[in-house]
mmCIF file of C-alpha atoms in Angstrom:
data_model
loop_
_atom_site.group_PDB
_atom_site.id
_atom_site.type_symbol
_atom_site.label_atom_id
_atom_site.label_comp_id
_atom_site.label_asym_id
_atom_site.label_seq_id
_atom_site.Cartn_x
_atom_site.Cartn_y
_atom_site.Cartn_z
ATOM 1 C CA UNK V 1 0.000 0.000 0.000
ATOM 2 C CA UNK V 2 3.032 2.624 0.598
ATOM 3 C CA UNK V 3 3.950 2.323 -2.999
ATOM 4 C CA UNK V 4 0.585 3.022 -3.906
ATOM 5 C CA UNK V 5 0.819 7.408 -4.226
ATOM 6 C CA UNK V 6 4.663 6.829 -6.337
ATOM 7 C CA UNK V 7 2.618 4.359 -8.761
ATOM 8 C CA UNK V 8 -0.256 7.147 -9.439
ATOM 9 C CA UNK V 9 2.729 9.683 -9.378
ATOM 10 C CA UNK V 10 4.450 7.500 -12.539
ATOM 11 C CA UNK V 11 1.112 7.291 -14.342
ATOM 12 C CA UNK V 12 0.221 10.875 -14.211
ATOM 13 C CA UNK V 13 3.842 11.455 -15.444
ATOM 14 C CA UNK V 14 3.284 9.266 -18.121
ATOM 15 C CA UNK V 15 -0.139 10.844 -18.957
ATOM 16 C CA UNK V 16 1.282 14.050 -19.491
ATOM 17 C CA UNK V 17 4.523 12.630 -21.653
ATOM 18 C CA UNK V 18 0.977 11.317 -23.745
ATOM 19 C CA UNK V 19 -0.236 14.162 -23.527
ATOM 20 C CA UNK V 20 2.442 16.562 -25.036
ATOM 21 C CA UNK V 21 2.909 13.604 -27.676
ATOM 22 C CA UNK V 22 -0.836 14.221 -28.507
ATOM 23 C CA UNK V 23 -0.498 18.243 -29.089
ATOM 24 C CA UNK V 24 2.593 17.942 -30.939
ATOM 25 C CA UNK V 25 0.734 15.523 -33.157
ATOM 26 C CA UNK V 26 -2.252 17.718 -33.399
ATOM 27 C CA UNK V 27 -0.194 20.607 -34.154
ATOM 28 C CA UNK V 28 1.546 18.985 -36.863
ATOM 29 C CA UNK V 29 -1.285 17.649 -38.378
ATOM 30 C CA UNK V 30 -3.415 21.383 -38.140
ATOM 31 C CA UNK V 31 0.233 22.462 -40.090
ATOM 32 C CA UNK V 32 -0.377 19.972 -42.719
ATOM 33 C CA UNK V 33 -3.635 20.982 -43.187
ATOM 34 C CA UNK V 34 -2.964 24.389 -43.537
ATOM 35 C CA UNK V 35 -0.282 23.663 -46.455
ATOM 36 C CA UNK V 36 -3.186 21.633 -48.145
ATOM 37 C CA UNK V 37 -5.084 24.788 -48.511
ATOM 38 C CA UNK V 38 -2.005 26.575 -49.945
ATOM 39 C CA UNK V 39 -1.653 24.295 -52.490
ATOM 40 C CA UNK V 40 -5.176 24.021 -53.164
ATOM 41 C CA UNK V 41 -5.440 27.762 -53.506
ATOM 42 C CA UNK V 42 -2.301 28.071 -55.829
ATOM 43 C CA UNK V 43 -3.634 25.931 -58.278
ATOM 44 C CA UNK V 44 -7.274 26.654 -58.203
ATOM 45 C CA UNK V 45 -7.993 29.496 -56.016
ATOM 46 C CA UNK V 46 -12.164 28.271 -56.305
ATOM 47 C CA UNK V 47 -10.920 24.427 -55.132
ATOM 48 C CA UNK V 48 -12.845 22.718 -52.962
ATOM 49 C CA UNK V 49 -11.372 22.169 -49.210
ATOM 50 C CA UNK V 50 -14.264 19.688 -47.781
ATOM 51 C CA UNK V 51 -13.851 15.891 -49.562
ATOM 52 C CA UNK V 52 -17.292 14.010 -48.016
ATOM 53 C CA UNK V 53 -15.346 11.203 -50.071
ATOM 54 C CA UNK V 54 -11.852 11.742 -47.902
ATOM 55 C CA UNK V 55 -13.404 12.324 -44.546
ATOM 56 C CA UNK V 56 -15.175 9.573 -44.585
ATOM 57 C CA UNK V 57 -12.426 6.809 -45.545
ATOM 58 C CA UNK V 58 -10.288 8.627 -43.027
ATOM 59 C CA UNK V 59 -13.239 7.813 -40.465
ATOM 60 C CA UNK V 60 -13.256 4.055 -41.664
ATOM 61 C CA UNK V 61 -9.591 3.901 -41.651
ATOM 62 C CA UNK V 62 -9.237 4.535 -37.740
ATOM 63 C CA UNK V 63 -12.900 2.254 -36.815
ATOM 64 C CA UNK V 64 -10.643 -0.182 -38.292
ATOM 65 C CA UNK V 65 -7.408 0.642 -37.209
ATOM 66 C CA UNK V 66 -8.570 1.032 -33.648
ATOM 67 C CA UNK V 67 -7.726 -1.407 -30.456
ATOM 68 C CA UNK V 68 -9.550 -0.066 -28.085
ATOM 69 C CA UNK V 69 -9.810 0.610 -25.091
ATOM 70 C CA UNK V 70 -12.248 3.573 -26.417
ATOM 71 C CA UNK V 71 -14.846 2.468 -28.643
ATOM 72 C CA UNK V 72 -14.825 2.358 -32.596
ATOM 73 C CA UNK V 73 -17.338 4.922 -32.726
ATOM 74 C CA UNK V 74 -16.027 7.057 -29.478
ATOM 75 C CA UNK V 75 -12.351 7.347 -31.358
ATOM 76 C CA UNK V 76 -14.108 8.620 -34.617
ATOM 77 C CA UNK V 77 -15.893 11.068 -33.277
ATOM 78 C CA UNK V 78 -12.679 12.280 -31.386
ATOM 79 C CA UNK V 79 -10.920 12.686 -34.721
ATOM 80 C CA UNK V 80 -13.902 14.464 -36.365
ATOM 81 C CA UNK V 81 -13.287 16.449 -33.933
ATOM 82 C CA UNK V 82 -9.772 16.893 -35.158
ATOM 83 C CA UNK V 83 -10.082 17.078 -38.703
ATOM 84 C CA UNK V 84 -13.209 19.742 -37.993
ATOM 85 C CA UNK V 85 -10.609 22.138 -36.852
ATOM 86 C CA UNK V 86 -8.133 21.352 -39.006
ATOM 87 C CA UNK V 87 -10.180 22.520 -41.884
ATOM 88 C CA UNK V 88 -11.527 25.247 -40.503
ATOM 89 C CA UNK V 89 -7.641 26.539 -40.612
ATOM 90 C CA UNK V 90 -8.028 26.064 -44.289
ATOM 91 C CA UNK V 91 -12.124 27.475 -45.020
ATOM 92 C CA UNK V 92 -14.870 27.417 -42.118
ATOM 93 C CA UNK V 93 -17.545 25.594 -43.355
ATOM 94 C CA UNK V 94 -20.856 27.267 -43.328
ATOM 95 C CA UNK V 95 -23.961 24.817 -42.923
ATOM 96 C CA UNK V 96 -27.440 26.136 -42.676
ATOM 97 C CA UNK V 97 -30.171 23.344 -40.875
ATOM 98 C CA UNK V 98 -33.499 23.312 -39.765
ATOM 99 C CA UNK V 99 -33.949 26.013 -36.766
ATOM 100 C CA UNK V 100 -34.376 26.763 -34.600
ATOM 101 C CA UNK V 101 -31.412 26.506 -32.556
ATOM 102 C CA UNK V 102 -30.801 23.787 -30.321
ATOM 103 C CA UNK V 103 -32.904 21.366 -32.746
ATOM 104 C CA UNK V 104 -32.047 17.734 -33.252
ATOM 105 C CA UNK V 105 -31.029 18.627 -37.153
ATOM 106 C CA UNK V 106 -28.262 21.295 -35.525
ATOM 107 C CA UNK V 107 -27.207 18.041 -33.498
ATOM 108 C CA UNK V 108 -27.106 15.855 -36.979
ATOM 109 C CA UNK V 109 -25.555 18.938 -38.208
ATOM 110 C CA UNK V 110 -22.306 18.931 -35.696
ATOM 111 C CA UNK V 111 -22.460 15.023 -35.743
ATOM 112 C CA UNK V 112 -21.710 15.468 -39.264
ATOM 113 C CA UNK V 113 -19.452 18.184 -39.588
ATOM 114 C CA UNK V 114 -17.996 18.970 -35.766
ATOM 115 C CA UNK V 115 -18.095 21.372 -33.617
ATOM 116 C CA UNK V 116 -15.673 23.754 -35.566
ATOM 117 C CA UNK V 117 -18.803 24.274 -38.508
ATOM 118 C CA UNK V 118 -19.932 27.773 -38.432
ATOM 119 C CA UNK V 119 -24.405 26.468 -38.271
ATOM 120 C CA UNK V 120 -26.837 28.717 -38.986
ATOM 121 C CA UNK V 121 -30.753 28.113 -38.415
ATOM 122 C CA UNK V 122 -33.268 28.329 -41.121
ATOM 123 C CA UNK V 123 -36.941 28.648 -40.837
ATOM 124 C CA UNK V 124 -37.869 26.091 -42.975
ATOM 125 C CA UNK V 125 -36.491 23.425 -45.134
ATOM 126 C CA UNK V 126 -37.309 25.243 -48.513
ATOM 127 C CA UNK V 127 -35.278 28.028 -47.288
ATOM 128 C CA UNK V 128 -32.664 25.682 -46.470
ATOM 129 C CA UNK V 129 -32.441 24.611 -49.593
ATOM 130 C CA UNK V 130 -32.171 28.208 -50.816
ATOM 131 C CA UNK V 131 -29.358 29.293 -49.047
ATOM 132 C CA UNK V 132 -27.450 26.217 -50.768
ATOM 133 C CA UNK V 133 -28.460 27.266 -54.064
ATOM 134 C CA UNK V 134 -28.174 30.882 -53.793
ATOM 135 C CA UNK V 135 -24.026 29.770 -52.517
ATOM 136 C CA UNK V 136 -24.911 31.647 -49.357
ATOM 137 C CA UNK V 137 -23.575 28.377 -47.028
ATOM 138 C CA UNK V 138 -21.159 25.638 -48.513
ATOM 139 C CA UNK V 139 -23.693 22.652 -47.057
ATOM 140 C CA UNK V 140 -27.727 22.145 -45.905
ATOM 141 C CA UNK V 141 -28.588 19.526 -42.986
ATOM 142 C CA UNK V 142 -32.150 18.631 -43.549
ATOM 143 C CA UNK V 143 -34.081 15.799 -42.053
ATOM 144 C CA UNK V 144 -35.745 13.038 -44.897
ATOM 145 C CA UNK V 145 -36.846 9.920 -43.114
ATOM 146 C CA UNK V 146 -37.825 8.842 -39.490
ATOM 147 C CA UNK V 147 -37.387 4.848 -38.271
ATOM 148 C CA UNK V 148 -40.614 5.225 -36.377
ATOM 149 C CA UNK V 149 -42.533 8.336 -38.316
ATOM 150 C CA UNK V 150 -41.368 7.356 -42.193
ATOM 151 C CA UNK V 151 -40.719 9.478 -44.269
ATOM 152 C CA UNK V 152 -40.485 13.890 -43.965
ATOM 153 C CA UNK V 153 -42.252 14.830 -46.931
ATOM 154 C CA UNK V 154 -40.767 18.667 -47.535
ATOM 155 C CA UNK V 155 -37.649 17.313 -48.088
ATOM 156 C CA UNK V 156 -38.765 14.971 -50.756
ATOM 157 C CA UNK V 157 -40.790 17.590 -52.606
ATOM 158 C CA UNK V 158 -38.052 19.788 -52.207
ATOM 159 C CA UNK V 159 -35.372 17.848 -54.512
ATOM 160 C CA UNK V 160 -37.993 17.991 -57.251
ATOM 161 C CA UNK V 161 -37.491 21.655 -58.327
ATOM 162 C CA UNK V 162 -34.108 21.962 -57.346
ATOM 163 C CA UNK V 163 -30.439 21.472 -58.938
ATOM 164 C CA UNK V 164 -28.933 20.967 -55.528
ATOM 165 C CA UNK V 165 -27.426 17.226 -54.754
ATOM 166 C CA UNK V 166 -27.344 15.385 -51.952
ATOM 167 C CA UNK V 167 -23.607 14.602 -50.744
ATOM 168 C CA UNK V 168 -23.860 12.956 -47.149
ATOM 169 C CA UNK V 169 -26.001 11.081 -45.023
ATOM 170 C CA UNK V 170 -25.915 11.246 -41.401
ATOM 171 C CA UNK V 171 -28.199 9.106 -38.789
ATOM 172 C CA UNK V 172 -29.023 10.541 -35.387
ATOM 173 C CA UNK V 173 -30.251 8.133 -32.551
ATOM 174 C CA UNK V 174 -33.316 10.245 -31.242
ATOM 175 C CA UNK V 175 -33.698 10.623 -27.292
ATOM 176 C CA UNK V 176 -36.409 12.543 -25.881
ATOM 177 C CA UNK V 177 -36.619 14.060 -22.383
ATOM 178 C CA UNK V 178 -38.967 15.388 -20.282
ATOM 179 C CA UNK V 179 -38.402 18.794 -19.378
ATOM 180 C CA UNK V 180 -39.031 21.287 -16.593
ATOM 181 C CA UNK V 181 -37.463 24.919 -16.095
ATOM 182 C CA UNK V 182 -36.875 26.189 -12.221
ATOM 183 C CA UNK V 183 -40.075 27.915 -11.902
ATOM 184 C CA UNK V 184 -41.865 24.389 -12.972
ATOM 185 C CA UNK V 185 -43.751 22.924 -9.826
ATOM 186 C CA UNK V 186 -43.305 19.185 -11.089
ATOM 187 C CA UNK V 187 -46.537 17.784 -9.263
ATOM 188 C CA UNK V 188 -48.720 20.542 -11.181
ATOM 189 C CA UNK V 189 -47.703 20.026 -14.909
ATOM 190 C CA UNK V 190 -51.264 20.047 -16.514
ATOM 191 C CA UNK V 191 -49.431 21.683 -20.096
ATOM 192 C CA UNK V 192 -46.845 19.704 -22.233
ATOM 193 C CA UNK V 193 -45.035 21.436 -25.262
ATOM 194 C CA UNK V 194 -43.434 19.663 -28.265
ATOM 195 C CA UNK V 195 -43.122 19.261 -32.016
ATOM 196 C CA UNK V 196 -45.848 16.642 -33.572
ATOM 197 C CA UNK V 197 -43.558 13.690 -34.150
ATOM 198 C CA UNK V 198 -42.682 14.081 -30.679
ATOM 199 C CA UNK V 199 -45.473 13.596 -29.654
ATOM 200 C CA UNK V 200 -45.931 10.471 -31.743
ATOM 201 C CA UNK V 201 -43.017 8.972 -30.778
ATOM 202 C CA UNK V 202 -43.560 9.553 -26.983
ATOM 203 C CA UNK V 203 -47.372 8.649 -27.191
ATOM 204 C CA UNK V 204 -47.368 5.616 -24.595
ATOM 205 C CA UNK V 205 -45.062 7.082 -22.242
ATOM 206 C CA UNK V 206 -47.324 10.328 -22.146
ATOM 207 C CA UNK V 207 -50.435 8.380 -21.863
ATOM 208 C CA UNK V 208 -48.689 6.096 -18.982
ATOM 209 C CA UNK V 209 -47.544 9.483 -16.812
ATOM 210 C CA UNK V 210 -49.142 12.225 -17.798
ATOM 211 C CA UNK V 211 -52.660 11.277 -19.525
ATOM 212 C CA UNK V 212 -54.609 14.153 -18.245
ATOM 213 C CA UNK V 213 -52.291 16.864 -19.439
ATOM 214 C CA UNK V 214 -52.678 19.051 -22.781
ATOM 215 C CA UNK V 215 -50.371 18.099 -25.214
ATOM 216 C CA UNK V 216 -49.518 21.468 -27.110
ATOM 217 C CA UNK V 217 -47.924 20.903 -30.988
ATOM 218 C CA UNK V 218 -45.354 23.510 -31.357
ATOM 219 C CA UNK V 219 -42.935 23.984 -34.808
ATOM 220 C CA UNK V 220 -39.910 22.374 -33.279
ATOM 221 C CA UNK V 221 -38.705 20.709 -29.518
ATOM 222 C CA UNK V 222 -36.268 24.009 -29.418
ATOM 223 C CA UNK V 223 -39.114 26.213 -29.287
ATOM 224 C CA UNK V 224 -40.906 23.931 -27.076
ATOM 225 C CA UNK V 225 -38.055 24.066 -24.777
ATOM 226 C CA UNK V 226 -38.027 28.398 -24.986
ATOM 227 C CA UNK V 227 -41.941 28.499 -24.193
ATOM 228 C CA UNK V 228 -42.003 26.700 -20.635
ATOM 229 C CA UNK V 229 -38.957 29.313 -19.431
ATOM 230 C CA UNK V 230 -41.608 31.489 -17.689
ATOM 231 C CA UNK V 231 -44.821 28.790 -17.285
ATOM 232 C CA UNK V 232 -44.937 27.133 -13.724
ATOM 233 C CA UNK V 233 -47.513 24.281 -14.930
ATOM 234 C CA UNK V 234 -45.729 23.207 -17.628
ATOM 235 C CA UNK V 235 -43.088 20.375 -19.400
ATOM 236 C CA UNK V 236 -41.285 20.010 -22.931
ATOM 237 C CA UNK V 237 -40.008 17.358 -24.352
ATOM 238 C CA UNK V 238 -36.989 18.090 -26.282
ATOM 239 C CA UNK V 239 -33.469 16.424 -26.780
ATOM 240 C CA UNK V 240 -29.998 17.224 -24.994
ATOM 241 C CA UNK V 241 -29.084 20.204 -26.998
ATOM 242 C CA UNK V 242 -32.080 22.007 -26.655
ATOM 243 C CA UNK V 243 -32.044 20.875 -22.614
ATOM 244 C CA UNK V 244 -28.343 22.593 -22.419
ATOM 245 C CA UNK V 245 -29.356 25.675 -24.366
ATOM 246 C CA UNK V 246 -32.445 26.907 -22.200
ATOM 247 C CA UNK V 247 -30.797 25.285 -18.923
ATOM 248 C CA UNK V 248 -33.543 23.025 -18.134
ATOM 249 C CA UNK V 249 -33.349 20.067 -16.006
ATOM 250 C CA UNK V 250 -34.494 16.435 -17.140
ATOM 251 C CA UNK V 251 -37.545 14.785 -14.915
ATOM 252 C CA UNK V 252 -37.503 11.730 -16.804
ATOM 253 C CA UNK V 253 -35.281 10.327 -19.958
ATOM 254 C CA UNK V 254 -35.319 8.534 -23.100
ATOM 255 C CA UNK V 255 -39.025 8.412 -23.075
ATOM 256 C CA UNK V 256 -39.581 7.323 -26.908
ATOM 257 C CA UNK V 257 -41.598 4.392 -27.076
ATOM 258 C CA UNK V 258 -39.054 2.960 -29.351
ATOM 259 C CA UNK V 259 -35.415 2.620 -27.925
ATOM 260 C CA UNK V 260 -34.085 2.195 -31.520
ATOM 261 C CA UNK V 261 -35.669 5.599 -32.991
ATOM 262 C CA UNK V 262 -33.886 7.022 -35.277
ATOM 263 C CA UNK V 263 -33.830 10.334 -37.937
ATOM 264 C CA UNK V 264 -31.886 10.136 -41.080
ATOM 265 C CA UNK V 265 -30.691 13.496 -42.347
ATOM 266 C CA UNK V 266 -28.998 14.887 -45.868
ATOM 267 C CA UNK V 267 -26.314 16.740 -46.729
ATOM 268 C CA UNK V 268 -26.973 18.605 -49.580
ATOM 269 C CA UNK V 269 -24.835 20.709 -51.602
ATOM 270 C CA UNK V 270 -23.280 21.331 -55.083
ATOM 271 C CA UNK V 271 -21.124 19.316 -55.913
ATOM 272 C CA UNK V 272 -20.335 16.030 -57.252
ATOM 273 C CA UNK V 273 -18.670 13.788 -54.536
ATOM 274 C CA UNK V 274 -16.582 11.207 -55.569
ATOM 275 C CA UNK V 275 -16.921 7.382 -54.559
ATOM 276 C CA UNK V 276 -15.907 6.448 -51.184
ATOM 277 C CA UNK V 277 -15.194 2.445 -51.353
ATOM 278 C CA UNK V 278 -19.025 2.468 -49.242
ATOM 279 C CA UNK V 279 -21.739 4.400 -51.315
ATOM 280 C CA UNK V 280 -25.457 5.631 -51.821
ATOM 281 C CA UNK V 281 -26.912 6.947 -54.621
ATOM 282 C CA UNK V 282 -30.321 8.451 -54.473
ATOM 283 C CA UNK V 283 -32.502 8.984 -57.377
ATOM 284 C CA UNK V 284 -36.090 10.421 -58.447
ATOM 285 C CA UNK V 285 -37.881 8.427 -61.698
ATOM 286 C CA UNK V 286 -41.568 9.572 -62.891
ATOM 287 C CA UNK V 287 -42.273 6.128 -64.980
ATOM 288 C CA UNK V 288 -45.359 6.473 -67.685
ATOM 289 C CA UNK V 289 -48.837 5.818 -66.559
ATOM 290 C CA UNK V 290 -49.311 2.017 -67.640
ATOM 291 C CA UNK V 291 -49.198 -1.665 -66.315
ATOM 292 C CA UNK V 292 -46.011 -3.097 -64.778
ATOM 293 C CA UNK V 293 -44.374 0.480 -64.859
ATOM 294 C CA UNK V 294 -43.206 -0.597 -61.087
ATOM 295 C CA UNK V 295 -41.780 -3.965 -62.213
ATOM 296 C CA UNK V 296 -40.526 -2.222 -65.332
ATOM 297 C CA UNK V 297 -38.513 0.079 -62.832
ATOM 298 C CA UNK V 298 -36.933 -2.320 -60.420
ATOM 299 C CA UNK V 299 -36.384 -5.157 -62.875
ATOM 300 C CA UNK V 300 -32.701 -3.684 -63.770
ATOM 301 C CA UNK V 301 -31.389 -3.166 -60.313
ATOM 302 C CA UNK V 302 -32.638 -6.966 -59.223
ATOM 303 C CA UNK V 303 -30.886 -8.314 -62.275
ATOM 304 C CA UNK V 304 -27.498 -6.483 -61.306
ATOM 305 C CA UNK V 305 -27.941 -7.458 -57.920
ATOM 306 C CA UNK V 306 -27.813 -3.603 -56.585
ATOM 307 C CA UNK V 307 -29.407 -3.568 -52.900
ATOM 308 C CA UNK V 308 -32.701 -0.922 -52.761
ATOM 309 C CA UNK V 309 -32.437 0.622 -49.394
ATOM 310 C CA UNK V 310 -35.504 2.846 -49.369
ATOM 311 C CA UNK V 311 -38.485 2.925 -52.156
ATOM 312 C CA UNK V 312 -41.366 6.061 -51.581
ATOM 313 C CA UNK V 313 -43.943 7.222 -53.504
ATOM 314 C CA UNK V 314 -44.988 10.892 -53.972
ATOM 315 C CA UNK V 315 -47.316 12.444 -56.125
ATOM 316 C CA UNK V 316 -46.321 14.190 -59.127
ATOM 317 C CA UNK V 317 -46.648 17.472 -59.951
ATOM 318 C CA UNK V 318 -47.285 16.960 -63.923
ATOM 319 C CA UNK V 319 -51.104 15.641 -63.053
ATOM 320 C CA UNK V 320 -53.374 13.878 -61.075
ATOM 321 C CA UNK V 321 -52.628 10.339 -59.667
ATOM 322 C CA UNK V 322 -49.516 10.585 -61.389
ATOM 323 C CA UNK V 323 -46.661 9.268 -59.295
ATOM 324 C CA UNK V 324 -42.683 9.652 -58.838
ATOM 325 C CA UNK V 325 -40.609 7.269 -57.012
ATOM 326 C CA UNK V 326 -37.305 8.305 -54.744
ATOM 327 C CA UNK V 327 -35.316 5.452 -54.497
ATOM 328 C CA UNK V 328 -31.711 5.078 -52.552
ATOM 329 C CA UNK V 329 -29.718 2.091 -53.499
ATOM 330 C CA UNK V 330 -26.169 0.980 -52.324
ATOM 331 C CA UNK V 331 -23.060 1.842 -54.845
ATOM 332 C CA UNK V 332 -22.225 4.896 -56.973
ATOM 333 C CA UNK V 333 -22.790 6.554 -60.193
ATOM 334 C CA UNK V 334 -19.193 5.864 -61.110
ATOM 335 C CA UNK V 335 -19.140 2.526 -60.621
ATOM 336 C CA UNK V 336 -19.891 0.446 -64.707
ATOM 337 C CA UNK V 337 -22.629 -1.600 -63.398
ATOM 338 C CA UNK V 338 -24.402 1.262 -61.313
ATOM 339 C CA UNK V 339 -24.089 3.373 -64.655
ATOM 340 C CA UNK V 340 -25.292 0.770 -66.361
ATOM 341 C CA UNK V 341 -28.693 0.088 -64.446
ATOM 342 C CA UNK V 342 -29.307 4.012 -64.544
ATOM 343 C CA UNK V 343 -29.230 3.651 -68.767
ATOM 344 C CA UNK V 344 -31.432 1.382 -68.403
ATOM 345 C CA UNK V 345 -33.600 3.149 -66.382
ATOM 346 C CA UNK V 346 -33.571 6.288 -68.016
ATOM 347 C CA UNK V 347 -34.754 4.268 -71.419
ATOM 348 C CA UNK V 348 -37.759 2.905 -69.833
ATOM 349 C CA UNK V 349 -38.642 6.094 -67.598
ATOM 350 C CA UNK V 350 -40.698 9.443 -68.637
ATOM 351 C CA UNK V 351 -37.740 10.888 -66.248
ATOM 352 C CA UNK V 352 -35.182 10.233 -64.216
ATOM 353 C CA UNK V 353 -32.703 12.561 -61.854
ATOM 354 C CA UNK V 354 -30.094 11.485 -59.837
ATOM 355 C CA UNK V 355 -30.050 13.414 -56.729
ATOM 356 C CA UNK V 356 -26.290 12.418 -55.691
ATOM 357 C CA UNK V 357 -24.152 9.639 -55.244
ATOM 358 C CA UNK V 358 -22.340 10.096 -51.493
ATOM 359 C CA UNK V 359 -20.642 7.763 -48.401
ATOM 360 C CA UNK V 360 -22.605 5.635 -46.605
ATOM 361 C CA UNK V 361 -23.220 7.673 -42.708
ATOM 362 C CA UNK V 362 -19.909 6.470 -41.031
ATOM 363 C CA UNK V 363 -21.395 7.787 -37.749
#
């Protein structure tokens, strides 16, 4: 037992020889990074600094590279981290998302892109989308499809009219927590605030605890979260980030009735992103109005053996019960047999768009 204090005296020494070891690394790397953009700018001074393509083999590289103790995931994130403010030495990024702020899609959107990303909150997803198009931010975060609500419509309809492509994909595991400010009184909450999904997702749990109270649909948990700041009677339910932002404290968590809910968001940009080794492409087809037009469709990719991960209907905008059909399907447009399918495809269709071909959410 006497040796005891010299032991945690060596291991804290040895910690902080680590620990130097890790800055000068950092450092060195941050240098690197910032002779990338020198070069970049030399030869084209419009080049592009973000690679979704390079990031995420990077990301890959170290799951599989790393021994643990820390977890796969856990070590990634730490060097998104990393390579987040590494390129902000070379260009901030600028990525507009779904406001307000403190929202689940500003999560998805510093998931995605780290904490160095300069976010900025949109109203809506059409405007979103505008600021994309209009160059105004470099990337869009908008949400597309929920594993217990389906799909989000306004982002579907929202690809239809526009040029902009879809170059990520990131998947957020979706807590929800009850919420109370300091002026709550918890035994009195007759009054709960939160977006509709929310409520849909937490419907059980709400009707197990708190089936007397009014359930108030607001445009987004983050708001839901401002409103009960002043309100004595009343509860949100709203995520982590919008909990930390208005400083409210959590009177019950993870209350989704699902433990495995999930949103997927996009990434959506300009420009053409380059295959990864692990792909999705995504792509809108209006087929004619006749028999088998659904078979006609999928026939190619089950004869190439391409994996559909996602098939959804909308209606089209050219007449009534007229239909288009967004499909997501692993591989890229680069790759002979993907390019291949899509000629195919575009023969039998009235129209077909490809909405981007981008890495697979290594997160």
């Amino acid at each position: 037992m006497s040796d005891t204090p010299t032991n945690l005296d060596a291991l804290r020494e040895r910690i902080d020889s680590l620990d130097n070891d890790i800055l000068r690394l950092i450092s060195a790397r941050a240098e690197c990074a910032k002779q990338v953009a020198e070069v970049k700018t030399r030869s084209d001074p419009d080049s592009v600094f973000y690679r979704p393509e390079r990031e995420a083999q990077v990301l890959r590289r170290i799951m599989e590279l790393n021994t643990g103790p820390l977890d796969s995931e856990e070590m990634a994130r730490l060097f998104r981290e990393i390579m987040s403010a590494c390129l902000a030495l070379e260009q901030p990024i600028k990525v507009a998302y779904l406001g307000p702020e403190g929202t689940f899609t500003q999560q998805a959107a510093l998931k995605h892109f780290g904490e160095s990303a300069v976010s900025l909150p949109m109203a809506a997803i059409d405007e979103v989308f505008r600021e994309v198009e209009a160059g105004a931010v470099n990337y869009g975060v908008v949400p597309v499809e929920n594993s217990t609500e389906g799909v989000i419509s306004h982002t579907l309809d929202s690809f239809m009219d526009s040029s902009i492509r879809i170059c990520g994909e990131v998947v957020l595991r979706i807590h929800h927590h009850l919420l109370v400010s300091e002026a709550t009184l918890r035994d009195k909450v007759s009054r709960i605030y939160s977006h509709p999904q929310s409520f849909a997702q937490c419907r059980k749990w709400l009707d197990a605890h708190y089936p007397r109270a009014e359930r108030v649909p607001v445009s987004s948990n983050a708001e839901a979260a401002r409103m009960i700041k002043g309100e004595w009677h009343s509860a949100a339910i709203a995520g982590d980030m919008a909990a930390n932002l208005y400083e409210l404290e959590k009177i019950s968590e993870k209350i989704e009735d699902r433990p495995d809910n999930s949103t997927r968001f996009l990434i959506i940009g300009s420009q053409h992103v380059p295959m990864s080794g692990e792909d999705k492409t995504s792509v809108v087809v209006a087929m004619r109005n006749q028999p088998g037009a659904l078979h006609e469709l999928l026939e190619p990719f089950h004869r190439h053996h391409i994996d559909l991960t996602r098939l959804e209907t909308r209606p089209s905008r050219t007449g009534m019960w007229n239909y288009v059909f967004f499909i997501d399907f692993k591989g890229h447009v680069d790759e002979p047999r993907v390019a291949a399918v899509l000629e195919e495809v575009r023969l039998r269709a009235a129209e077909l768009k490809v909405l981007g071909s981008y890495p697979m959410g290594v997160l």
